[in-house]
PDB file of C-alpha atoms in Angstrom:
ATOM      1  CA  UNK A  19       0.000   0.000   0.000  1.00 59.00           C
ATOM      2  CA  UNK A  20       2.750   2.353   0.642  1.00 62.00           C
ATOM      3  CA  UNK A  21       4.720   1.530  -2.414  1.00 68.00           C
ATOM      4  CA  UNK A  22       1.308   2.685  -4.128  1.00 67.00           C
ATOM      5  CA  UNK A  23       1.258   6.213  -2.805  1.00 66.00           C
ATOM      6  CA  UNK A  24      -1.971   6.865  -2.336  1.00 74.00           C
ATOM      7  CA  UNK A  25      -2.481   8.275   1.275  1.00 77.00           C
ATOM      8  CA  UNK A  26      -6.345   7.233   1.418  1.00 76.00           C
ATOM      9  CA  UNK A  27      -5.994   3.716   1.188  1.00 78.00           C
ATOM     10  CA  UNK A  28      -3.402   3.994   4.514  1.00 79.00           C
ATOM     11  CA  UNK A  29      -6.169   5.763   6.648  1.00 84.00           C
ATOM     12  CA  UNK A  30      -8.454   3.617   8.574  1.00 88.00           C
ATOM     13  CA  UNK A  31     -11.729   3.937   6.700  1.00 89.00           C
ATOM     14  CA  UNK A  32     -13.446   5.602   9.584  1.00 92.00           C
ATOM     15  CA  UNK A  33     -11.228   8.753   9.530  1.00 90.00           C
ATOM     16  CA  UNK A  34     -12.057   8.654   5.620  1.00 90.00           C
ATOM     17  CA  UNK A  35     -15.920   8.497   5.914  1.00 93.00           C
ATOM     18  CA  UNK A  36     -15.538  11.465   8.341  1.00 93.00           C
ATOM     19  CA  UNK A  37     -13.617  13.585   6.376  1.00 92.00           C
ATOM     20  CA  UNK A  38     -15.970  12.969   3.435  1.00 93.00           C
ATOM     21  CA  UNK A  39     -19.107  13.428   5.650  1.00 95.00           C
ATOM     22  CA  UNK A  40     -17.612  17.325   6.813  1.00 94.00           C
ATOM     23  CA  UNK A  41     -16.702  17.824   3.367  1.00 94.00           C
ATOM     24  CA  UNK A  42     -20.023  16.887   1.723  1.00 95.00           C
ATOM     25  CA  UNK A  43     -22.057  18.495   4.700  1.00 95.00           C
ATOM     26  CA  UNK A  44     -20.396  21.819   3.998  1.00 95.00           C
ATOM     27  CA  UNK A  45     -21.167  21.778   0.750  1.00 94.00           C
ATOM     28  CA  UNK A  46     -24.684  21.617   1.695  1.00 93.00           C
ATOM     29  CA  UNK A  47     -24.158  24.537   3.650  1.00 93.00           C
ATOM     30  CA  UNK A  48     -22.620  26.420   1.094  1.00 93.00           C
ATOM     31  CA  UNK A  49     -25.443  25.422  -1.605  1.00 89.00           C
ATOM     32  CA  UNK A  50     -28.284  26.035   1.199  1.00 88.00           C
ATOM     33  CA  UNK A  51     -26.615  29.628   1.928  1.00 89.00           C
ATOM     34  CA  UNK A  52     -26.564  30.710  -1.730  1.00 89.00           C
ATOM     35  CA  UNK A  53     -30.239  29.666  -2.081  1.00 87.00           C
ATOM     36  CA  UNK A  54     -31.633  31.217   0.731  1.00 84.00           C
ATOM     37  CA  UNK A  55     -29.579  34.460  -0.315  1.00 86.00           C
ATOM     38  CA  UNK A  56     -30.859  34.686  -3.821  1.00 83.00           C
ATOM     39  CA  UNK A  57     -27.262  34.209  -5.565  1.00 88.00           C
ATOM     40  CA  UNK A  58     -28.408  31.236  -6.685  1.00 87.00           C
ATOM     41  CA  UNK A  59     -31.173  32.650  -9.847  1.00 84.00           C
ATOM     42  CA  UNK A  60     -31.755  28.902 -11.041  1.00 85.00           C
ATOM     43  CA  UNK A  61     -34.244  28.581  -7.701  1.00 87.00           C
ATOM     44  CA  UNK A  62     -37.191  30.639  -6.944  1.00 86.00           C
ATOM     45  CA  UNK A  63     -37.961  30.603  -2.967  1.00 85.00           C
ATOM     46  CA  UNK A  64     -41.586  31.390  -1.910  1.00 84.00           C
ATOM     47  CA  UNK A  65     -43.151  31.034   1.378  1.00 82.00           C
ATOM     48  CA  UNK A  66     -41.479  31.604   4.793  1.00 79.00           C
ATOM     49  CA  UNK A  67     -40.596  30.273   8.129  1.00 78.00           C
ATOM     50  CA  UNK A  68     -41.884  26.336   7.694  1.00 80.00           C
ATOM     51  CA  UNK A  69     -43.765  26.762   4.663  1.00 82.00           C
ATOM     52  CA  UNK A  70     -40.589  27.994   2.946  1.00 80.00           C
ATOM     53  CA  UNK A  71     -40.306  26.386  -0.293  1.00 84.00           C
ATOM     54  CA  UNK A  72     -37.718  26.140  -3.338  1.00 83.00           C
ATOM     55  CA  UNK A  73     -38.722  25.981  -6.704  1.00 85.00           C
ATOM     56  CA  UNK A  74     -37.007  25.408  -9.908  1.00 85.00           C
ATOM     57  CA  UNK A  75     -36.967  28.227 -12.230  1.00 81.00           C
ATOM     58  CA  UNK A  76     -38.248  27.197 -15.899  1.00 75.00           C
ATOM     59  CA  UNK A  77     -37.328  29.453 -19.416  1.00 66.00           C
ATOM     60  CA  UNK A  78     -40.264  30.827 -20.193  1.00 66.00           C
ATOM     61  CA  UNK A  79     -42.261  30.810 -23.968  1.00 61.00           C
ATOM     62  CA  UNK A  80     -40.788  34.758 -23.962  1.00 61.00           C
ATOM     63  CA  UNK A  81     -36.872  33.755 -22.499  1.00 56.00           C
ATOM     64  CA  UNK A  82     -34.612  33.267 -25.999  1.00 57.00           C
ATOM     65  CA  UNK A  83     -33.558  29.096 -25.534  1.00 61.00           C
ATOM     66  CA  UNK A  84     -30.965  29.071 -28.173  1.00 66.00           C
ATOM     67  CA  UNK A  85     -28.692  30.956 -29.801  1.00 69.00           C
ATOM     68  CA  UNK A  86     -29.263  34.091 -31.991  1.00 77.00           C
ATOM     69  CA  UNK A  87     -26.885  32.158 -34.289  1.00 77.00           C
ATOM     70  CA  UNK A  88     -29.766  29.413 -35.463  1.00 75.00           C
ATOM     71  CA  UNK A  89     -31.957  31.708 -36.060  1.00 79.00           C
ATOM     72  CA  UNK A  90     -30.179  33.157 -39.191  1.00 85.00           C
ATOM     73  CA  UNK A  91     -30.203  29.031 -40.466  1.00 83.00           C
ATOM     74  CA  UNK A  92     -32.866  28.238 -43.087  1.00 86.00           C
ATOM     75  CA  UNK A  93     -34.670  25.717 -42.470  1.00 86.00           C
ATOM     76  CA  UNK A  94     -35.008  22.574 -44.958  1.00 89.00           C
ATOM     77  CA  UNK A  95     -36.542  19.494 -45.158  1.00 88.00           C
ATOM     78  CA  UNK A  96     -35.336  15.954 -44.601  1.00 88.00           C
ATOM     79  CA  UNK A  97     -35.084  14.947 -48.041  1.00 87.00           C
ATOM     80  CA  UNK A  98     -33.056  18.115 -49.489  1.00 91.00           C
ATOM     81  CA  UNK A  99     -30.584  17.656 -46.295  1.00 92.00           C
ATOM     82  CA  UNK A 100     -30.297  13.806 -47.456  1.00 93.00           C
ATOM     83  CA  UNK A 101     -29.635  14.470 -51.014  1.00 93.00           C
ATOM     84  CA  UNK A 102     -26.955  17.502 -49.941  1.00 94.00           C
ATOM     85  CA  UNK A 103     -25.311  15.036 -47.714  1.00 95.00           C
ATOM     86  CA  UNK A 104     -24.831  12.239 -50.530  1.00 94.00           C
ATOM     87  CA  UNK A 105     -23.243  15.306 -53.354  1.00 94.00           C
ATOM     88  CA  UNK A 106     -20.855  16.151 -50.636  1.00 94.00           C
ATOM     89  CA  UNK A 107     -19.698  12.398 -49.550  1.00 95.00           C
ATOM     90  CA  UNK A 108     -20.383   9.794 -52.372  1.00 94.00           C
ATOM     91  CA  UNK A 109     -22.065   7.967 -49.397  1.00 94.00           C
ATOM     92  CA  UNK A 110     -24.616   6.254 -51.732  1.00 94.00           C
ATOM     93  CA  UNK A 111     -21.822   5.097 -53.560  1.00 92.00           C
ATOM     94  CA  UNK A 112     -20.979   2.768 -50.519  1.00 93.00           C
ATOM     95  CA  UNK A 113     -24.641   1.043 -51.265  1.00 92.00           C
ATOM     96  CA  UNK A 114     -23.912  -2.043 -53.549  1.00 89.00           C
ATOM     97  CA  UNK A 115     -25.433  -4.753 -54.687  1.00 89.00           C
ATOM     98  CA  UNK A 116     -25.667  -7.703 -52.810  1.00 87.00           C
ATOM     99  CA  UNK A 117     -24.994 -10.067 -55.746  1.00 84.00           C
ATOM    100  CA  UNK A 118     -22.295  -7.456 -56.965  1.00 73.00           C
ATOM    101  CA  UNK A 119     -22.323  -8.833 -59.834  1.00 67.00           C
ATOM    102  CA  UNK A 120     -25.036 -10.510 -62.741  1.00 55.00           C
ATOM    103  CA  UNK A 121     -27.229  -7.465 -61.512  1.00 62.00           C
ATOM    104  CA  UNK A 122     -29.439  -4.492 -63.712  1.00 64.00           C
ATOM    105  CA  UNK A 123     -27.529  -1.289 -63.120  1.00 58.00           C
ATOM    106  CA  UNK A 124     -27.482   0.315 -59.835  1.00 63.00           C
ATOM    107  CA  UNK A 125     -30.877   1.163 -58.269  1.00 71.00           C
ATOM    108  CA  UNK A 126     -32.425   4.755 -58.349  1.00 86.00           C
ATOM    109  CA  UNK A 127     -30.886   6.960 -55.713  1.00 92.00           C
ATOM    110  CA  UNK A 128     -34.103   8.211 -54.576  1.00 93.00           C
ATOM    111  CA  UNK A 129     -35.321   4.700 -53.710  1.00 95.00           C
ATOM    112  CA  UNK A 130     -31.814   4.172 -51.384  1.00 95.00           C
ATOM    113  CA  UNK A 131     -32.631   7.035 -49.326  1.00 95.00           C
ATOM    114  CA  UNK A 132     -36.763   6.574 -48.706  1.00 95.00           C
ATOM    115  CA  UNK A 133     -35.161   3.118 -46.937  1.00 95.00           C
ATOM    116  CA  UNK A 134     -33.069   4.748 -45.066  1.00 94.00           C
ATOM    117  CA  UNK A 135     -35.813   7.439 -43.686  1.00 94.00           C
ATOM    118  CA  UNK A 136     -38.329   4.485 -43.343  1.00 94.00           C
ATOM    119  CA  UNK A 137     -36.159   2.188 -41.328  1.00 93.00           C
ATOM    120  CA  UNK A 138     -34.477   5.193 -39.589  1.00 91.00           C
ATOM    121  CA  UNK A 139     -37.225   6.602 -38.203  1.00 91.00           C
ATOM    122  CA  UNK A 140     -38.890   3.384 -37.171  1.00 92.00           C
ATOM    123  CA  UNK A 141     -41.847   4.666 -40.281  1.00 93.00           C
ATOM    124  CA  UNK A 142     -41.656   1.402 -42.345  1.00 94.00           C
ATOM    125  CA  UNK A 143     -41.167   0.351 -45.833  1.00 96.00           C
ATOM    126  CA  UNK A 144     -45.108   0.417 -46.483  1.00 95.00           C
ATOM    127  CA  UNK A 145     -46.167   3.547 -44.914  1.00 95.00           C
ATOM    128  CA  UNK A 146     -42.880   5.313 -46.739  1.00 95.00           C
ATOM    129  CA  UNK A 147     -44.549   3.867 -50.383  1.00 95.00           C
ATOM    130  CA  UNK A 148     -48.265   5.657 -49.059  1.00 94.00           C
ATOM    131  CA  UNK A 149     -46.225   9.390 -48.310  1.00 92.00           C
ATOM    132  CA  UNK A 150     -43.460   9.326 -50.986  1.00 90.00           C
ATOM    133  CA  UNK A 151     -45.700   7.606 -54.099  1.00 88.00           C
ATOM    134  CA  UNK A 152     -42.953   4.968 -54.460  1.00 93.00           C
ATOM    135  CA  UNK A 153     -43.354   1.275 -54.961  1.00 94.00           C
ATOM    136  CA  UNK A 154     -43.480  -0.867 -51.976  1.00 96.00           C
ATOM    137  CA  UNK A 155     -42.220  -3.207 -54.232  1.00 95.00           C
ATOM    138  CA  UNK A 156     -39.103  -0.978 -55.462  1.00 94.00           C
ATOM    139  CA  UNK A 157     -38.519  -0.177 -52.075  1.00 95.00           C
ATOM    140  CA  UNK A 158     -38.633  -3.587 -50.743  1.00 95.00           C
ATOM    141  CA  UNK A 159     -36.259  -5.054 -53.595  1.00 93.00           C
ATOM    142  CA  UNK A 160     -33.767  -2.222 -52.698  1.00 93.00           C
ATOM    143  CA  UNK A 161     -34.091  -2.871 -49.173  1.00 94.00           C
ATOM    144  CA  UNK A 162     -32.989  -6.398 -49.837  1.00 94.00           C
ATOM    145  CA  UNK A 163     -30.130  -5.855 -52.156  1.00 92.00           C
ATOM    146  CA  UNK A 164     -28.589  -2.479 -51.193  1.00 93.00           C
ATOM    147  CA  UNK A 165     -28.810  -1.936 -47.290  1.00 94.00           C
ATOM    148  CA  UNK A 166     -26.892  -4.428 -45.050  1.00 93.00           C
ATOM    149  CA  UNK A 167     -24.650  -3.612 -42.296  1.00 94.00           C
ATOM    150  CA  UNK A 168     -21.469  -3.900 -44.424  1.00 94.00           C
ATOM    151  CA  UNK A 169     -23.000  -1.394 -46.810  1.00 94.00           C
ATOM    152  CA  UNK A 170     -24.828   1.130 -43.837  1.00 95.00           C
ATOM    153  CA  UNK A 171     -20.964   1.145 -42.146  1.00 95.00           C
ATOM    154  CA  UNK A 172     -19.371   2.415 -45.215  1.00 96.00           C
ATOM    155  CA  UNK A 173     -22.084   5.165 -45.751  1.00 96.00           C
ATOM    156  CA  UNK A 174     -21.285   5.980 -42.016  1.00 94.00           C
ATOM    157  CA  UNK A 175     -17.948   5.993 -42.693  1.00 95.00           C
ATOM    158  CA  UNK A 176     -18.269   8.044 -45.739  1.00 96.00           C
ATOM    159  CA  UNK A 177     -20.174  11.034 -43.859  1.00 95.00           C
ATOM    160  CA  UNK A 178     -17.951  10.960 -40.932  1.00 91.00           C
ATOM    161  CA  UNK A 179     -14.439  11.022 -43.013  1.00 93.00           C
ATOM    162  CA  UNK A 180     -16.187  14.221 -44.856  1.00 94.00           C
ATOM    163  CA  UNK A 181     -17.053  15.362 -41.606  1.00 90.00           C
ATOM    164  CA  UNK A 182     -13.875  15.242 -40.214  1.00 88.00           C
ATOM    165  CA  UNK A 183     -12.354  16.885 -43.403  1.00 92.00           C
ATOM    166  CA  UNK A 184     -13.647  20.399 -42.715  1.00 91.00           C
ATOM    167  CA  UNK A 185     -11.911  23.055 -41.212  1.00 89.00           C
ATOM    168  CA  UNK A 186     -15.114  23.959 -38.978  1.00 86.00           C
ATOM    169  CA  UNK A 187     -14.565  19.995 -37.048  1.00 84.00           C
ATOM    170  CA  UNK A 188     -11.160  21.571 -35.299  1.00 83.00           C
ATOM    171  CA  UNK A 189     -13.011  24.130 -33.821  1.00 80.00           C
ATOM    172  CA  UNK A 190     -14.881  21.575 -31.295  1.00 76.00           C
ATOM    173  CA  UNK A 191     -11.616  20.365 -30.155  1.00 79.00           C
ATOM    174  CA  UNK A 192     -11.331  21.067 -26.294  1.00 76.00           C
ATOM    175  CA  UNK A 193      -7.296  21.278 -25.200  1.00 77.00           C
ATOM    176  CA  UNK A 194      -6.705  19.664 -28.521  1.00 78.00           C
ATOM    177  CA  UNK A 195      -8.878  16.299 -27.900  1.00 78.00           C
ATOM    178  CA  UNK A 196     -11.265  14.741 -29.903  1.00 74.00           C
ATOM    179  CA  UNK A 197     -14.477  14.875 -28.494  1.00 69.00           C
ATOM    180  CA  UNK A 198     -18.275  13.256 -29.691  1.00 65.00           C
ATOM    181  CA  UNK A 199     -21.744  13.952 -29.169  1.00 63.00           C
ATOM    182  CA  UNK A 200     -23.939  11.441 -27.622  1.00 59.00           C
ATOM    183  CA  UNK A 201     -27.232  11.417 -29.300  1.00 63.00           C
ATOM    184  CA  UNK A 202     -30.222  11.188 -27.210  1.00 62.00           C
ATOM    185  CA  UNK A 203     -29.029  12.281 -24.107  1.00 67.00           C
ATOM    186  CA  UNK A 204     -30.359  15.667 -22.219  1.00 68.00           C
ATOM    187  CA  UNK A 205     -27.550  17.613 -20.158  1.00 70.00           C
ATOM    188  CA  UNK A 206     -27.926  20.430 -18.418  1.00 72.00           C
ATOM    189  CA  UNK A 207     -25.174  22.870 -18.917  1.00 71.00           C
ATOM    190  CA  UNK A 208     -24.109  25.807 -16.296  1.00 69.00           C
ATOM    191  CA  UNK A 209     -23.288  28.371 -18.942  1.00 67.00           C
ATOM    192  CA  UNK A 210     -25.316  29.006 -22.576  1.00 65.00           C
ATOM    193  CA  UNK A 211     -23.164  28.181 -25.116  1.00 65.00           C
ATOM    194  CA  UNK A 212     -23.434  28.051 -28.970  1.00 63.00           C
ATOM    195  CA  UNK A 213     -22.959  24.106 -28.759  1.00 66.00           C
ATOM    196  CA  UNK A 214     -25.452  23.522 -25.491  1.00 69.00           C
ATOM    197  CA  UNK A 215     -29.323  23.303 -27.838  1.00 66.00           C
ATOM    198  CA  UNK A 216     -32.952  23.965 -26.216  1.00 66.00           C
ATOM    199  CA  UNK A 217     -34.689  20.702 -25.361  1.00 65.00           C
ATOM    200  CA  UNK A 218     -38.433  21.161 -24.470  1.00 61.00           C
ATOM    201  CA  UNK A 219     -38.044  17.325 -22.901  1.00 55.00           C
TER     202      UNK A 219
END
């Protein structure tokens, strides 16, 4: 243990769970005091004496959520954002045939991505043929033969090696590391930045 160097693991535990039990109940303290003396603004107090009460304070509809930077973004649908994404990348050139070869030409580009939206957004091959006016048969067929995990990896792959390519990708480098984004997960941040996005969830 000593060879190790770590001074914790020599103290009996008792003395440690002490020590962390001051430290974590003066840090109550400190959090209480800067509630009750309004320095906190994330909490709204109300009441008094035992009916004191502390509420969390909510954005309202009128508070600005994101960044004035957004705002000067068009907007545009899923399907122009899609086709923009494949003329930058090639990434639908990473769809091949399943047979590779003995095959009719390639299949139409159109029909690669409707698969992609249906199965991505849980919609389904038939419901994507009642919206888009395209063959539940062509889609099927190109379902079959062009989208596989070999062939959805090098799309991936594709997008993310374009990604990396631009000179705007350094700039979310913190201290020179690499860092990515984990879809689907809400954090709260302390400060508004241009990265940290509204969620109404």
């Amino acid at each position: 243990m000593q060879e190790i160097g770590a001074p914790i693991l020599l103290t009996p535990i008792q003395d440690t769970l002490a020590a962390l039990k001051q430290e974590l109940e003066a840090k109550y303290k400190s959090m209480n005091q800067r509630i009750a003396s309004g320095d906190n603004k994330h909490f709204k107090i109300t009441g008094s004496g035992d009916k004191l009460r502390w509420t969390l304070v909510y954005p309202s509809e009128e508070d600005s959520t994101n960044s004035p930077f957004y705002a000067q973004l068009p907007s545009i649908g899923v399907a122009d954002l899609l086709w923009f994404v494949a003329e930058r990348t090639g990434s639908l050139k990473s769809f091949a045939h399943v047979l590779e070869r003995y095959v009719k030409p390639d299949t139409e580009p159109k029909l690669i991505l409707a698969c992609i939206v249906a199965m991505g957004t849980n919609m389904g091959l038939w419901k994507m043929a009642e919206v888009s006016r395209l063959s539940y048969s062509a889609l099927l067929t190109t379902a079959r033969n062009f989208l596989r995990a070999e062939t959805l990896h090098a799309a991936n792959d594709a997008i993310s090696n374009a990604t990396a390519a631009l000179p705007v990708f350094q700039a979310y480098d913190i201290h020179h590391q690499k860092h990515s984004s984990s879809d689907g997960q809400h954090i709260v941040t302390q400060i508004d930045t241009i990265n940290a996005r509204h969620s109404s969830k």
